[in-house]
Coordinates of C-alpha atoms in Angstrom, one line a residue:
X1 CA 0.0 0.0 0.0
X2 CA 2.9 2.3 0.8
X3 CA 4.3 1.8 -2.7
X4 CA 0.9 2.7 -4.2
X5 CA 0.7 5.9 -2.1
X6 CA 4.2 6.9 -3.1
X7 CA 3.4 6.1 -6.8
X8 CA 0.2 8.2 -6.5
X9 CA 2.1 11.1 -4.9
X10 CA 4.8 10.9 -7.6
X11 CA 2.1 11.0 -10.3
X12 CA 0.5 14.0 -8.6
X13 CA 3.8 15.7 -8.3
X14 CA 4.6 15.0 -11.9
X15 CA 1.2 16.2 -13.0
X16 CA 1.8 19.4 -11.0
X17 CA 5.2 19.9 -12.6
X18 CA 3.6 19.2 -16.0
X19 CA 0.9 21.8 -15.3
X20 CA 3.5 24.4 -14.2
X21 CA 5.6 23.7 -17.3
X22 CA 2.4 24.1 -19.5
X23 CA 1.7 27.5 -17.8
X24 CA 5.3 28.6 -18.3
X25 CA 5.2 27.6 -22.0
X26 CA 1.9 29.6 -22.3
X27 CA 3.6 32.6 -20.6
X28 CA 6.6 32.2 -22.9
X29 CA 4.4 32.1 -26.0
X30 CA 2.5 35.2 -24.8
X31 CA 5.8 36.9 -24.2
X32 CA 7.1 35.8 -27.6
X33 CA 3.9 37.2 -29.2
X34 CA 4.3 40.5 -27.4
X35 CA 8.0 40.7 -28.4
X36 CA 7.1 39.9 -32.1
X37 CA 4.5 42.7 -32.0
X38 CA 7.0 45.1 -30.4
X39 CA 9.7 44.1 -32.9
X40 CA 7.2 44.9 -35.8
X41 CA 6.5 48.3 -34.2
X42 CA 10.3 49.0 -33.9
X43 CA 10.9 47.9 -37.5
X44 CA 8.1 50.3 -38.7
X45 CA 9.6 53.1 -36.6
X46 CA 13.1 52.4 -38.0
X47 CA 11.7 52.4 -41.6
X48 CA 10.0 55.8 -40.9
X49 CA 13.2 57.2 -39.4
X50 CA 15.2 55.9 -42.4
X51 CA 12.7 57.5 -44.8
X52 CA 12.9 60.8 -42.9
X53 CA 16.7 60.6 -43.0
X54 CA 16.6 60.1 -46.7
X55 CA 14.4 63.1 -47.1
X56 CA 16.7 65.2 -44.9
X57 CA 19.6 64.1 -47.0
X58 CA 17.9 65.1 -50.2
X59 CA 17.0 68.5 -48.7
X60 CA 20.6 69.0 -47.6
X61 CA 21.5 68.7 -51.3
X62 CA 19.6 72.0 -52.1
X63 CA 22.3 74.4 -53.3
X64 CA 22.5 77.5 -51.1
X65 CA 22.4 79.6 -54.3
X66 CA 18.8 78.5 -54.7
X67 CA 17.8 79.8 -51.3
X68 CA 16.8 83.4 -50.8
X69 CA 19.1 85.0 -48.2
X70 CA 16.1 86.9 -46.7
X71 CA 13.5 84.1 -46.4
X72 CA 15.9 81.0 -46.5
X73 CA 13.4 79.3 -48.8
X74 CA 13.8 78.1 -52.4
X75 CA 13.3 81.0 -54.7
X76 CA 10.5 80.8 -57.3
X77 CA 11.0 84.3 -58.8
X78 CA 14.7 85.2 -58.3
X79 CA 15.9 88.7 -59.1
X80 CA 19.4 90.3 -58.9
X81 CA 19.8 93.4 -56.9
X82 CA 22.4 96.1 -57.5
X83 CA 24.7 94.3 -54.9
X84 CA 25.0 91.4 -57.4
X85 CA 23.2 88.9 -55.2
X86 CA 19.9 87.1 -56.0
X87 CA 16.8 87.3 -53.8
X88 CA 13.2 86.2 -54.0
X89 CA 11.5 89.2 -55.8
X90 CA 8.7 89.6 -53.1
X91 CA 11.3 89.4 -50.3
X92 CA 13.7 92.1 -51.7
X93 CA 10.7 94.3 -52.7
X94 CA 9.4 94.0 -49.1
X95 CA 12.9 94.7 -47.8
X96 CA 13.1 97.9 -49.9
X97 CA 9.5 98.9 -49.2
X98 CA 10.3 98.9 -45.5
X99 CA 12.7 101.8 -46.2
X100 CA 15.9 99.8 -46.1
X101 CA 18.5 100.9 -48.6
X102 CA 21.3 98.5 -47.8
X103 CA 22.0 95.0 -49.1
X104 CA 20.7 92.2 -46.8
X105 CA 23.9 90.2 -47.6
X106 CA 26.6 92.8 -47.7
X107 CA 25.1 95.9 -46.0
X108 CA 26.3 98.0 -48.9
X109 CA 23.9 100.7 -50.2
X110 CA 21.8 99.4 -53.1
X111 CA 19.3 100.8 -55.5
X112 CA 15.7 99.8 -55.7
X113 CA 16.1 98.4 -59.2
X114 CA 16.1 94.6 -59.5
X115 CA 16.5 92.5 -62.6
X116 CA 15.0 89.0 -63.2
X117 CA 17.6 86.2 -62.8
X118 CA 16.2 84.0 -65.6
X119 CA 19.2 81.6 -65.6
X120 CA 18.8 80.9 -61.9
X121 CA 15.1 80.5 -62.2
X122 CA 15.7 77.8 -64.9
X123 CA 18.3 76.1 -62.8
X124 CA 15.9 76.0 -59.7
X125 CA 13.0 74.8 -61.9
X126 CA 15.2 72.0 -63.3
X127 CA 16.4 71.1 -59.8
X128 CA 12.8 70.9 -58.5
X129 CA 11.8 68.7 -61.5
X130 CA 14.5 66.3 -60.4
X131 CA 13.8 66.7 -56.6
X132 CA 10.1 67.3 -56.2
X133 CA 10.3 66.7 -52.4
X134 CA 12.4 69.8 -52.1
X135 CA 9.5 72.0 -53.2
X136 CA 7.7 71.2 -50.0
X137 CA 10.7 72.1 -47.8

């Protein structure tokens, strides 16, 4: 009878261990599922960051000559002032309309006359055709 009691207790202990192992396996599977989901989120975030990095790299390729020294934006209607520098027409006209008579770049006295910079406008237009994402910068 003692052997049967011991055998029964051993079976009960083994069943308890088996049940604990099953619970641990379930917990590990849940943890694995959570980690898989987290890994997917991290991969998506990495992809978004890499995409942003690529966009920033493209934007960093915008030649400074294409940016208005007043607005720091890509010019759409560049004009040359008497200081020899190019500006966005609306920006330099606003600068002069405010009563300023000196160059925004050199501080030298300038006239109110501006001349369209057709060549620069063509170069900027071609650049934007090749780099459309730069237009939204």
